[in-house]
Amino acid sequence: MIWTREKRYQPYSAYSEADKETLAEQVSSSVYKPAFHIHPTSGLLNDPNGFSYFNGQWHIFYQAFPFGPVHGLKSWVHCVSDDLVHWHNLGIALNPGNQYDSHGAYSGSAQVINDKLFLMYTGNVRDKNWQRRSYQLGAWMDENNQITKVNQPLITAPDYVTEHFRDPQLLKVNDEYFALIGSQDKQNLRGEFSLYKTQDLKNWEDMGYIKHNLGDMGYMVECPNLVYVDDKPVLIFCPQGLPQNILPTDNIYPNVYTVGSNLDFKTGTWYSDTSTLMQLDAGFDVYASQAFNAPDGQAYLISWVGLPEINYPSDKENWAHCLSLVKRLKVVDNKLYQIPVTAMSTLAVAEQTLPQNQQVLVTDTKQQYELKLDLDSNQTGNLLLASDGTSDNGLQLQFDTNNEGYLIVDRSNVGEKFATKYGETRKVNVNPHKKLSLDIFVDHSICEIFINGGEQVMTLRFFAPQTQTMIAFSEQNTLKYSGSYILLSDM
Amino acid sequence: MIWTREKRYQPYSAYSEADKETLAEQVSSSVYKPAFHIHPTSGLLNDPNGFSYFNGQWHIFYQAFPFGPVHGLKSWVHCVSDDLVHWHNLGIALNPGNQYDSHGAYSGSAQVINDKLFLMYTGNVRDKNWQRRSYQLGAWMDENNQITKVNQPLITAPDYVTEHFRDPQLLKVNDEYFALIGSQDKQNLRGEFSLYKTQDLKNWEDMGYIKHNLGDMGYMVECPNLVYVDDKPVLIFCPQGLPQNILPTDNIYPNVYTVGSNLDFKTGTWYSDTSTLMQLDAGFDVYASQAFNAPDGQAYLISWVGLPEINYPSDKENWAHCLSLVKRLKVVDNKLYQIPVTAMSTLAVAEQTLPQNQQVLVTDTKQQYELKLDLDSNQTGNLLLASDGTSDNGLQLQFDTNNEGYLIVDRSNVGEKFATKYGETRKVNVNPHKKLSLDIFVDHSICEIFINGGEQVMTLRFFAPQTQTMIAFSEQNTLKYSGSYILLSDM
């Protein structure tokens, strides 16, 4: 199918139920379909939205175009969970279509207010000349998950920003609400963090851009997201066009974070001791992550595993992308740690200790498992996931706990190629002469690697034949390590 | 020594001859000193300037801070050659110090005008508050290499650009002269190409920015350079802060080129059939390249082998950087080829055919040689330059002429580490199932790899013990290839 603009933006009613069933069947029969990651029931998924805890459940929405593997007319699809691990897909919750969101109900966030969940999102409207206008909109969701949109826009774009003005995060600070919005300055075309204040969700005060010392944030800031972790404000966002000299990154657009000392909401000023910008994820495919402070006192993060403007191999099966696992956050020495939630253990079906002195560690992984592997110091080697028993084919994890200290993930020899323009390896440095602890989740076509207790994370998609079921070292194994393989069930 | 601002900008007269002799001794005794590449006689070298043919000789100048491995008060150092290969260093030619270049005689170009060589360069001035002003200046060099500065600035910065306004290239088009200048727009802080016109080198008409369809060129364009190759205009430049989605690059700042169909000097418009931006060099260390159309009908290019804001291992020996070999240019299918000049053969001392079926190809290279290697199709392997005979140590050239088609240069296992933040490997794709032809020049601490007749070039510095003198494959050699090793003399 040729996805013309007309097709991408025609109303959902133009598609038949049979069309959608065909698409859903393509997802459910795909060998790449994840077992315990949120994925689209049909078509395309992107940003997580409205991550929250409300009415005794965890809620996450995702950006959806349910009719193909393209970025068309977007809605919010709703998923709920009792444990942050088992998610139930309730279908489309927030439809586009009125005068303020005729061309898409775009990304946003959620806050529990009184006995309802308030959704704040960006409505997209295109005029005859396909010029974009963005509105920041509201909607109330009740305890029956019924959603009622607020009639009027909460915020219309000020005249000093371009049409790139989106992704509001609604924050409650004492008795006031604030919205953090990604924007592009009209005069200099640079990315900024806009800040608005309100008491009543109706009258909003424009506080201008957040003042910060982070330097040039590229030509646009997407998905700004503030979360407090171990009493520190952490700003997570997606700068587009970030200069390499500010933060070297390989992905087309990075997802980054910085740990501050204070965001002063009175003056709209970001204070930090270090002003260091870091990659949120050192892998290939994380974007648009959203975190929030939950009532259990923890901060949780979930990410889109996919990147804008990149074609993925599942496109030809007419579906695309998934969300990451939920990750609990902590901050140590101004560094953000991401840790799988403890309830992940409820997926465990069987666990086996890894054998010693064998090149093949697991023969048939079933492609949905957790691998815990603690490598002793002063070793080098190459671990293959999704191996077919040859010494090359597979997702390669090249490690050095000797003089250098690194982990390289190489997806150049594992199935279908994609995004090769941006490189086929990613590397993180670890301390030389130290143990290396890996906690790896593999789910058919997604791999999440938590390094040294979540100090670094590498997330990626790969598209290998499901007959490549081994975990093996690429050479004869005289390495020192301990660990286990845990078969995981569907969620 | 701590290089305070005061020390970096004090007049050259503040340094004693003994200081300079000590520094010169450090270069001449360095094991990393190149034998046939232009390098500083003392201190730091950066951009090539004023590349030209005048008075029966080839001329190149380089940006110099002769008193340490830092970017201090800059002058032009003059080198001449009869053959583009053997260069003679004549010392400082253009000194900073008057009211328009008190804080540096910065980069520029040269044109033969009547019986003199006209140098056009940027003068840098700092005020009490260290605010920068830039002037585009002129100087005449006569047949005795005597230089006389023009009293008044040729061009002062217009009010719509910031203090980043530099690197003029003087071009002669029919009976008029044009200057192409790198600039940063004051309003939106983006990089632009400024164009000025003159008949008499005195009265200059501001033609504004060149209109082009190349997209966002980052926050500054350095060293814009127009050259005609095989009748096509080729624009070579260094965009700083170029977005990854426009051209993925790993270096802190890339050196890029684009092949156009016409630069219309009447309207200041760049026309091209493709608007494709390409990396000029796929290695680690090329910047600020300068090309010109020579009277022999050829276009020649020379590059700074070094990057801004990166520390190199020779810094601790108080010197830094070198220039590349001179490369002849040609254009095939809108792609720029770079080819070593034929006079390189005059450096050849001895040539030996590479042995077959041996892991070690050359035992003692002397670290100054040319290696010609034509690898047959459908093979993979790993060639080590500067090898010590072990299977890992050395500058690794991993090649695949089989299904994938690539050449990876890996400098992670070859001596002193530097710039690791920007990655330790660089990769180029080549046609799978085809022969791969490599023409490699190694000169103690610099390596230039010409791939498939110069279709791609990878240039890099590396700093290995000079006891690592072998060329070897990392594994037992059953490969099919032909080639030779050519020992090269000092220039």
mmCIF file of C-alpha atoms in Angstrom, chain B residues 192 310 319 343:
data_model
loop_
_atom_site.group_PDB
_atom_site.id
_atom_site.type_symbol
_atom_site.label_atom_id
_atom_site.label_comp_id
_atom_site.label_asym_id
_atom_site.label_seq_id
_atom_site.Cartn_x
_atom_site.Cartn_y
_atom_site.Cartn_z
ATOM 1 C CA GLU B 192 25.808 30.514 6.732
ATOM 2 C CA ILE B 310 40.468 17.301 21.197
ATOM 3 C CA TRP B 319 53.594 19.792 19.852
ATOM 4 C CA ALA B 343 54.964 12.538 -7.406
#
